[in-house]
Amino acid sequence: MLNSTVIELSDALAAKKVSSVELTRLYLDRIKGLNGQLNAFITVDEERSLAQARIADERRSRGEAGALTGVPVAHKDIYCTRGFRTTCGSKMLANFRSPYDAHVIERFNAAGAVLLGKTNMDEFAMGSSNETSHFGPVRNPWDPGRVPGGSSGGSAAAVAARMAPAATGTDTGGSIRQPAALCGISGLKPTYGVVSRYGMIAFASSLDQGGPMAKSAADLALLMNAMAGFDARDSTSLERPAEDYGRELKLDVAGLRIGLPKEYFAEGVDPEVLSRVREAIRWFESQGAETLEITLPNTGLAVPVYYVIAPAEASSNLSRFDGVRYGHRAKDYADLNDMYRRTRAEGFGTEVKRRIMIGTYVLSHGYYDAYYLQAQKVRRMIAKDFTEAFTRCDLIMGPTSPSTAFALGAKSDDPVQMYLNDIFTIPAPLAGLPGLSIPCGFDARGLPVGLQIMGNYFAEARMLGAAHRYQQATDWHLRAPNEAPL
Amino acid sequence: MAWEIVVGIETHTQLLTRSKMFSGAPNAFGAAPNTQACAVDIALPGTLPVANRAAIEHAIRFGLAVNGRISPRSVFARKNYFYPDLPKGYQISQYEIPVVQGGTFRFFADKIEKSIRLTRAHLEEDAGKSLHENFSDVTGIDLNRAGTPLLEIVTEPELRGAKEAVAYARALHVLVVWIGICDGNMQEGSFRCDANVSVRKTGDEKLGTRCEIKNLNSFRFMEQAIEYEAARQIEVLEGGGSIVQQTRLYDADRNETRSMRSKEDVQDYRYFPDPDLLPLVISEQDIERVRASMPELPETKRAKLIEAGVPPAQANQITSDIELTRYTVSAIRDASRIATQTVSSLIVGPLSARLNQDNISIDKSKMSADQLRILAQRMEDGTLSGKLAKEIIDAAWAGEGNVDEIIEKRGLRQISDSGAIEKIVDEVLAANAKQVADYRAGKEKAFNSLVGQVMKRSQGKANPAQVNEVLRRKLTSA
């Protein structure tokens, strides 16, 4: 049961083979057994989850169940949830209880899903290894000496270790796809504007996008059907007709044009990662897909551009954490400015402070044009690279991350090395494009490798279709880590 | 040495909307602290702004009224600074591209028509309030005002002197109330001005260094503050000093301005486009829809009233209030030029006096425009002496019925019967031998006194023209 996909669990619930209470209990026990080792969850509230499961079972007995009714889902601790505290991985919000639910949470509540707990994450989603969390690092279930990736590392580890059948994440520069790759699961970052950001604590508003994390592409489609949709409370939410993200799961990959950006198959990428990715691409070719080399010439500028824009927005977004109305406030202070200084010095961790300082700097008078405006120009060039590429191909494939999971502490003292880990995941959010990562094998150490599939705006269904065909032919996505025995 | 005082005004106009600029919380004044602030206003984690369409329409309305350019695409920007009554740590405003660009504004200063250019008008949100009274050791924060929609209206430095600046502000106040975008309540802070003041020698082209005086919330304070500040600057310059650009606060109790902060401490607000909000796009259709709902502007109405026969000074007074104008237009409907003058004189005279006495606005008047027209007609057709208009209005206020009923009930019909008037005049002449003698000795004043006696004896009902005529005849003939 623990190794089942969401679709299988949904079927089992529908067939009354299991109740939501039983299923929830099963996962809660699994969390209890493993969380001490993996630290994937920040907050678990068994009573609250079981109460939701009972309501789901009642709903089902009344014949009012949908596909997700009774299915336990873990949520990244960046989504505001009534009842469960919402920490965003920070000391600043260590005891914060939101009086309202994020739009995504409302959607899962409406679908009858059970909130299984709040997952660990890099502080304010700033990190690629989950080491910046105030609540301690998450460990990779495939090798607890290694990082799970970040910032949605808790969600990725929870799904990989079968502590949750599915989870939500958010992706600003790769925070869904990179941990999905490093933990051997599937994760989708949708087109910007498809999932409402209301109630999702902002890191970089023009980049942040929520998305699902699960074992299979088919599960992601099901979860997207619940998560996506217009929300008038988010001005950047897109008003489009509802769509079924699973509509292209039966896609025939024959004739599909797959672009392979030469910049993504270059030096600096772990050869084993490249081999696994090439093998996956060969499978698509064997099914009749056409591959062609393309170029995304501004790929090398993506990381520097990102580290101007994201910190700029973050420096402003995080100003509300001032100790005045909620969250951490320093105990002793001389005056107002001292209160601000101490509160923020105590409440934020090193990486968050670093980015607030970078962001403040690039927005400052005299530097704005050279950094922020210039970065916005280059951002448009990066988007144009993709627009041109998608005139020649339907999907783009390449590695999600240049390496498999690295050791805890290996990069935490070298921010630039850490930032470069996101080189292949940063371009899609800069362009607002959707990106998907699915497992495509393992390296010699037994660590998972992720295949990234990018598509044009609103091409999620097609991307999921291609991924699903691959997952029909392979079982990488169903492999469970030995370190977390079932 | 002659100095010229140069003033530019920035006005924060609170917009009349049901909800706030970027949230659904009610935009209402006077509620218990922190009861009108929702999750967005207190900047809870995860909340996002959504621009208020009504506030945007108000901005368009203003832009059309001053002939400004409505930006087809304007941008909301974040102004970043820390303050306890600024919940997000930034104010959403407009910086590089405001919703209204340019425009001209005409007004009367000392009966002379002036025209100045507006720089811009932009939308932004208000901050909350820090409360220092009723607290010891701590500051209270009331976020009810946080997120209130504001239109900041900025002039070029083209005003000359305190009086002209105040005349501008008064006329602007009339306009924003007139077009329905602001309630104009200055005590509640709905209309707040900052004045940028500098001085230069008459004839100089170059502007002097300016100081900004913040938060002038009454016209009287504005005039005093500008006058004080200009005098201060002149004194500094004449003493061989130079002006330091700074922000100053006006202290009404001491009638002086004091430095708040200098240019050196000017904060870097790190403006950048708000990534939570899309650019504000305004289409031609949006503009046309608003244009169709625009009332005629004060200057147009004023011209029409003058053309209909209202004396210019009265037209100015009437068109300072849209409701009073509506009332007047209704009351002078189909009236002759002469009757129109009678109507407008009644409105700016006894009717306004009565409204002021009760401190109520024209829409609460207990005499309708139709009744006022009838009152004027009765004066024109000789039924009623003009001296009794006030009594009729007071009676109408007391609920004694319509004008004709009051005239009948109170027996106020004018005495135009010459026999009756001659009888009263004879009585008065007989009883006032001294005044009669004085008049005949050449004291014209005595005549007025005798007229007064006749009117008094007739209880104000005698037709004044006839009284004059009869009295004059009898005094000279006898």
PDB file of C-alpha atoms in Angstrom, chain A residues 256-429:
ATOM      1  CA  LEU A 256       7.198  14.245 -31.179  1.00  0.00           C
ATOM      2  CA  ARG A 257      10.005  16.719 -31.824  1.00  0.00           C
ATOM      3  CA  ILE A 258      12.371  16.793 -28.863  1.00  0.00           C
ATOM      4  CA  GLY A 259      14.900  19.606 -28.661  1.00  0.00           C
ATOM      5  CA  LEU A 260      18.203  18.898 -26.937  1.00  0.00           C
ATOM      6  CA  PRO A 261      19.879  22.169 -25.937  1.00  0.00           C
ATOM      7  CA  LYS A 262      23.579  21.807 -26.482  1.00  0.00           C
ATOM      8  CA  GLU A 263      24.219  24.032 -23.445  1.00  0.00           C
ATOM      9  CA  TYR A 264      22.572  21.347 -21.251  1.00  0.00           C
ATOM     10  CA  PHE A 265      24.857  18.559 -22.468  1.00  0.00           C
ATOM     11  CA  ALA A 266      28.081  20.437 -21.894  1.00  0.00           C
ATOM     12  CA  GLU A 267      31.122  20.153 -19.721  1.00  0.00           C
ATOM     13  CA  GLY A 268      30.557  20.353 -15.989  1.00  0.00           C
ATOM     14  CA  VAL A 269      27.660  17.931 -16.002  1.00  0.00           C
ATOM     15  CA  ASP A 270      28.295  14.650 -14.205  1.00  0.00           C
ATOM     16  CA  PRO A 271      28.971  12.055 -16.988  1.00  0.00           C
ATOM     17  CA  GLU A 272      26.746   9.504 -15.274  1.00  0.00           C
ATOM     18  CA  VAL A 273      23.882  12.016 -15.226  1.00  0.00           C
ATOM     19  CA  LEU A 274      24.438  12.673 -18.926  1.00  0.00           C
ATOM     20  CA  SER A 275      24.468   8.934 -19.677  1.00  0.00           C
ATOM     21  CA  ARG A 276      21.174   8.283 -17.908  1.00  0.00           C
ATOM     22  CA  VAL A 277      19.548  11.287 -19.589  1.00  0.00           C
ATOM     23  CA  ARG A 278      20.806  10.161 -23.005  1.00  0.00           C
ATOM     24  CA  GLU A 279      19.467   6.674 -22.388  1.00  0.00           C
ATOM     25  CA  ALA A 280      16.049   8.098 -21.607  1.00  0.00           C
ATOM     26  CA  ILE A 281      16.138  10.215 -24.742  1.00  0.00           C
ATOM     27  CA  ARG A 282      17.093   7.134 -26.756  1.00  0.00           C
ATOM     28  CA  TRP A 283      13.917   5.464 -25.480  1.00  0.00           C
ATOM     29  CA  PHE A 284      11.882   8.332 -26.902  1.00  0.00           C
ATOM     30  CA  GLU A 285      13.764   8.005 -30.180  1.00  0.00           C
ATOM     31  CA  SER A 286      13.069   4.266 -30.192  1.00  0.00           C
ATOM     32  CA  GLN A 287       9.360   5.116 -29.983  1.00  0.00           C
ATOM     33  CA  GLY A 288       9.528   7.280 -33.048  1.00  0.00           C
ATOM     34  CA  ALA A 289      10.227  10.666 -31.490  1.00  0.00           C
ATOM     35  CA  GLU A 290      12.468  12.942 -33.454  1.00  0.00           C
ATOM     36  CA  THR A 291      15.375  14.610 -31.637  1.00  0.00           C
ATOM     37  CA  LEU A 292      17.243  17.672 -32.743  1.00  0.00           C
ATOM     38  CA  GLU A 293      20.005  19.726 -31.274  1.00  0.00           C
ATOM     39  CA  ILE A 294      18.897  23.223 -30.366  1.00  0.00           C
ATOM     40  CA  THR A 295      20.609  26.150 -28.718  1.00  0.00           C
ATOM     41  CA  LEU A 296      19.545  28.267 -25.786  1.00  0.00           C
ATOM     42  CA  PRO A 297      22.446  30.700 -26.103  1.00  0.00           C
ATOM     43  CA  ASN A 298      21.745  32.719 -22.962  1.00  0.00           C
ATOM     44  CA  THR A 299      21.676  29.725 -20.607  1.00  0.00           C
ATOM     45  CA  GLY A 300      24.935  30.830 -19.008  1.00  0.00           C
ATOM     46  CA  LEU A 301      23.356  34.148 -18.019  1.00  0.00           C
ATOM     47  CA  ALA A 302      20.404  32.569 -16.256  1.00  0.00           C
ATOM     48  CA  VAL A 303      22.062  32.069 -12.867  1.00  0.00           C
ATOM     49  CA  PRO A 304      23.465  35.610 -12.600  1.00  0.00           C
ATOM     50  CA  VAL A 305      20.155  37.104 -13.776  1.00  0.00           C
ATOM     51  CA  TYR A 306      18.251  34.985 -11.291  1.00  0.00           C
ATOM     52  CA  TYR A 307      20.529  36.069  -8.453  1.00  0.00           C
ATOM     53  CA  VAL A 308      19.690  39.678  -9.170  1.00  0.00           C
ATOM     54  CA  ILE A 309      15.923  39.396  -9.702  1.00  0.00           C
ATOM     55  CA  ALA A 310      15.041  36.823  -7.046  1.00  0.00           C
ATOM     56  CA  PRO A 311      16.923  38.554  -4.205  1.00  0.00           C
ATOM     57  CA  ALA A 312      15.599  41.961  -5.308  1.00  0.00           C
ATOM     58  CA  GLU A 313      12.012  40.776  -4.990  1.00  0.00           C
ATOM     59  CA  ALA A 314      12.800  38.807  -1.838  1.00  0.00           C
ATOM     60  CA  SER A 315      14.376  41.789  -0.106  1.00  0.00           C
ATOM     61  CA  SER A 316      11.073  43.609  -0.450  1.00  0.00           C
ATOM     62  CA  ASN A 317       8.780  40.604   0.102  1.00  0.00           C
ATOM     63  CA  LEU A 318      10.483  39.791   3.394  1.00  0.00           C
ATOM     64  CA  SER A 319      10.188  43.339   4.755  1.00  0.00           C
ATOM     65  CA  ARG A 320       6.860  42.455   6.352  1.00  0.00           C
ATOM     66  CA  PHE A 321       8.693  40.244   8.824  1.00  0.00           C
ATOM     67  CA  ASP A 322       9.497  43.117  11.145  1.00  0.00           C
ATOM     68  CA  GLY A 323       8.380  41.877  14.541  1.00  0.00           C
ATOM     69  CA  VAL A 324       5.519  44.360  14.730  1.00  0.00           C
ATOM     70  CA  ARG A 325       2.404  42.309  14.034  1.00  0.00           C
ATOM     71  CA  TYR A 326       3.317  38.607  14.130  1.00  0.00           C
ATOM     72  CA  GLY A 327       6.263  36.283  14.108  1.00  0.00           C
ATOM     73  CA  HIS A 328       9.487  36.559  16.021  1.00  0.00           C
ATOM     74  CA  ARG A 329      10.276  39.755  17.917  1.00  0.00           C
ATOM     75  CA  ALA A 330      13.549  40.326  19.748  1.00  0.00           C
ATOM     76  CA  LYS A 331      13.196  40.418  23.522  1.00  0.00           C
ATOM     77  CA  ASP A 332      15.286  43.423  24.461  1.00  0.00           C
ATOM     78  CA  TYR A 333      15.666  46.486  22.324  1.00  0.00           C
ATOM     79  CA  ALA A 334      16.478  50.137  22.861  1.00  0.00           C
ATOM     80  CA  ASP A 335      14.195  51.715  20.271  1.00  0.00           C
ATOM     81  CA  LEU A 336      12.273  51.014  17.100  1.00  0.00           C
ATOM     82  CA  ASN A 337      15.289  50.639  14.821  1.00  0.00           C
ATOM     83  CA  ASP A 338      16.982  48.432  17.362  1.00  0.00           C
ATOM     84  CA  MET A 339      13.851  46.289  17.498  1.00  0.00           C
ATOM     85  CA  TYR A 340      13.902  45.889  13.727  1.00  0.00           C
ATOM     86  CA  ARG A 341      17.622  45.133  13.664  1.00  0.00           C
ATOM     87  CA  ARG A 342      17.576  42.558  16.423  1.00  0.00           C
ATOM     88  CA  THR A 343      14.332  40.936  15.308  1.00  0.00           C
ATOM     89  CA  ARG A 344      15.559  40.407  11.784  1.00  0.00           C
ATOM     90  CA  ALA A 345      19.093  39.499  12.821  1.00  0.00           C
ATOM     91  CA  GLU A 346      17.715  36.809  15.145  1.00  0.00           C
ATOM     92  CA  GLY A 347      14.767  35.690  13.009  1.00  0.00           C
ATOM     93  CA  PHE A 348      16.491  35.155   9.663  1.00  0.00           C
ATOM     94  CA  GLY A 349      19.243  32.683   8.865  1.00  0.00           C
ATOM     95  CA  THR A 350      22.477  33.371   6.972  1.00  0.00           C
ATOM     96  CA  GLU A 351      21.273  32.566   3.457  1.00  0.00           C
ATOM     97  CA  VAL A 352      18.128  34.676   3.817  1.00  0.00           C
ATOM     98  CA  LYS A 353      20.167  37.598   5.105  1.00  0.00           C
ATOM     99  CA  ARG A 354      22.631  37.189   2.257  1.00  0.00           C
ATOM    100  CA  ARG A 355      19.837  37.412  -0.293  1.00  0.00           C
ATOM    101  CA  ILE A 356      18.144  40.360   1.435  1.00  0.00           C
ATOM    102  CA  MET A 357      21.464  42.196   1.282  1.00  0.00           C
ATOM    103  CA  ILE A 358      22.056  41.325  -2.382  1.00  0.00           C
ATOM    104  CA  GLY A 359      18.507  42.359  -3.223  1.00  0.00           C
ATOM    105  CA  THR A 360      18.733  45.610  -1.290  1.00  0.00           C
ATOM    106  CA  TYR A 361      21.988  46.393  -3.044  1.00  0.00           C
ATOM    107  CA  VAL A 362      20.747  45.781  -6.585  1.00  0.00           C
ATOM    108  CA  LEU A 363      17.668  47.946  -6.024  1.00  0.00           C
ATOM    109  CA  SER A 364      19.637  50.794  -4.502  1.00  0.00           C
ATOM    110  CA  HIS A 365      19.880  54.192  -6.081  1.00  0.00           C
ATOM    111  CA  GLY A 366      22.738  54.203  -8.554  1.00  0.00           C
ATOM    112  CA  TYR A 367      22.826  50.421  -8.955  1.00  0.00           C
ATOM    113  CA  TYR A 368      19.254  49.764 -10.065  1.00  0.00           C
ATOM    114  CA  ASP A 369      19.885  50.340 -13.760  1.00  0.00           C
ATOM    115  CA  ALA A 370      23.106  48.372 -13.878  1.00  0.00           C
ATOM    116  CA  TYR A 371      21.719  45.356 -12.038  1.00  0.00           C
ATOM    117  CA  TYR A 372      17.955  45.138 -11.821  1.00  0.00           C
ATOM    118  CA  LEU A 373      17.036  46.713 -15.147  1.00  0.00           C
ATOM    119  CA  GLN A 374      19.851  44.941 -16.941  1.00  0.00           C
ATOM    120  CA  ALA A 375      18.759  41.634 -15.434  1.00  0.00           C
ATOM    121  CA  GLN A 376      15.189  42.231 -16.638  1.00  0.00           C
ATOM    122  CA  LYS A 377      16.513  42.798 -20.159  1.00  0.00           C
ATOM    123  CA  VAL A 378      18.527  39.593 -20.106  1.00  0.00           C
ATOM    124  CA  ARG A 379      15.533  37.790 -18.643  1.00  0.00           C
ATOM    125  CA  ARG A 380      13.573  38.712 -21.770  1.00  0.00           C
ATOM    126  CA  MET A 381      16.438  37.425 -23.938  1.00  0.00           C
ATOM    127  CA  ILE A 382      16.322  34.105 -22.110  1.00  0.00           C
ATOM    128  CA  ALA A 383      12.571  33.880 -22.706  1.00  0.00           C
ATOM    129  CA  LYS A 384      13.157  34.678 -26.374  1.00  0.00           C
ATOM    130  CA  ASP A 385      15.648  31.795 -26.627  1.00  0.00           C
ATOM    131  CA  PHE A 386      12.841  29.448 -25.633  1.00  0.00           C
ATOM    132  CA  THR A 387      10.246  31.066 -27.903  1.00  0.00           C
ATOM    133  CA  GLU A 388      12.572  30.505 -30.837  1.00  0.00           C
ATOM    134  CA  ALA A 389      13.393  26.957 -29.752  1.00  0.00           C
ATOM    135  CA  PHE A 390       9.710  26.028 -29.519  1.00  0.00           C
ATOM    136  CA  THR A 391       9.188  26.955 -33.141  1.00  0.00           C
ATOM    137  CA  ARG A 392      11.398  23.947 -33.952  1.00  0.00           C
ATOM    138  CA  CYS A 393      10.460  21.443 -31.270  1.00  0.00           C
ATOM    139  CA  ASP A 394       7.533  20.395 -29.073  1.00  0.00           C
ATOM    140  CA  LEU A 395       9.457  19.577 -25.934  1.00  0.00           C
ATOM    141  CA  ILE A 396      12.935  20.215 -24.611  1.00  0.00           C
ATOM    142  CA  MET A 397      14.783  17.526 -22.670  1.00  0.00           C
ATOM    143  CA  GLY A 398      17.962  17.508 -20.654  1.00  0.00           C
ATOM    144  CA  PRO A 399      19.273  16.892 -17.173  1.00  0.00           C
ATOM    145  CA  THR A 400      17.373  18.459 -14.274  1.00  0.00           C
ATOM    146  CA  SER A 401      20.492  18.881 -12.177  1.00  0.00           C
ATOM    147  CA  PRO A 402      24.147  18.668 -13.221  1.00  0.00           C
ATOM    148  CA  SER A 403      24.832  16.134 -10.474  1.00  0.00           C
ATOM    149  CA  THR A 404      23.106  13.619  -8.268  1.00  0.00           C
ATOM    150  CA  ALA A 405      22.600  14.297  -4.571  1.00  0.00           C
ATOM    151  CA  PHE A 406      25.674  15.776  -2.934  1.00  0.00           C
ATOM    152  CA  ALA A 407      26.851  15.263   0.618  1.00  0.00           C
ATOM    153  CA  LEU A 408      25.430  17.323   3.446  1.00  0.00           C
ATOM    154  CA  GLY A 409      27.730  20.288   4.035  1.00  0.00           C
ATOM    155  CA  ALA A 410      29.567  19.819   0.726  1.00  0.00           C
ATOM    156  CA  LYS A 411      28.396  23.130  -0.730  1.00  0.00           C
ATOM    157  CA  SER A 412      26.922  24.931   2.224  1.00  0.00           C
ATOM    158  CA  ASP A 413      30.003  27.108   2.662  1.00  0.00           C
ATOM    159  CA  ASP A 414      30.187  28.035  -1.004  1.00  0.00           C
ATOM    160  CA  PRO A 415      27.048  29.827  -2.122  1.00  0.00           C
ATOM    161  CA  VAL A 416      28.176  30.181  -5.721  1.00  0.00           C
ATOM    162  CA  GLN A 417      28.719  26.418  -6.104  1.00  0.00           C
ATOM    163  CA  MET A 418      25.305  25.927  -4.530  1.00  0.00           C
ATOM    164  CA  TYR A 419      23.700  28.405  -6.914  1.00  0.00           C
ATOM    165  CA  LEU A 420      25.287  26.743  -9.965  1.00  0.00           C
ATOM    166  CA  ASN A 421      23.505  23.527  -9.035  1.00  0.00           C
ATOM    167  CA  ASP A 422      20.338  25.170 -10.366  1.00  0.00           C
ATOM    168  CA  ILE A 423      21.774  26.116 -13.753  1.00  0.00           C
ATOM    169  CA  PHE A 424      19.295  23.942 -15.707  1.00  0.00           C
ATOM    170  CA  THR A 425      16.235  24.660 -13.595  1.00  0.00           C
ATOM    171  CA  ILE A 426      16.527  28.444 -13.390  1.00  0.00           C
ATOM    172  CA  PRO A 427      15.818  29.275 -17.068  1.00  0.00           C
ATOM    173  CA  ALA A 428      12.225  27.922 -17.123  1.00  0.00           C
ATOM    174  CA  PRO A 429      10.900  30.131 -14.277  1.00  0.00           C
TER     175      PRO A 429
END
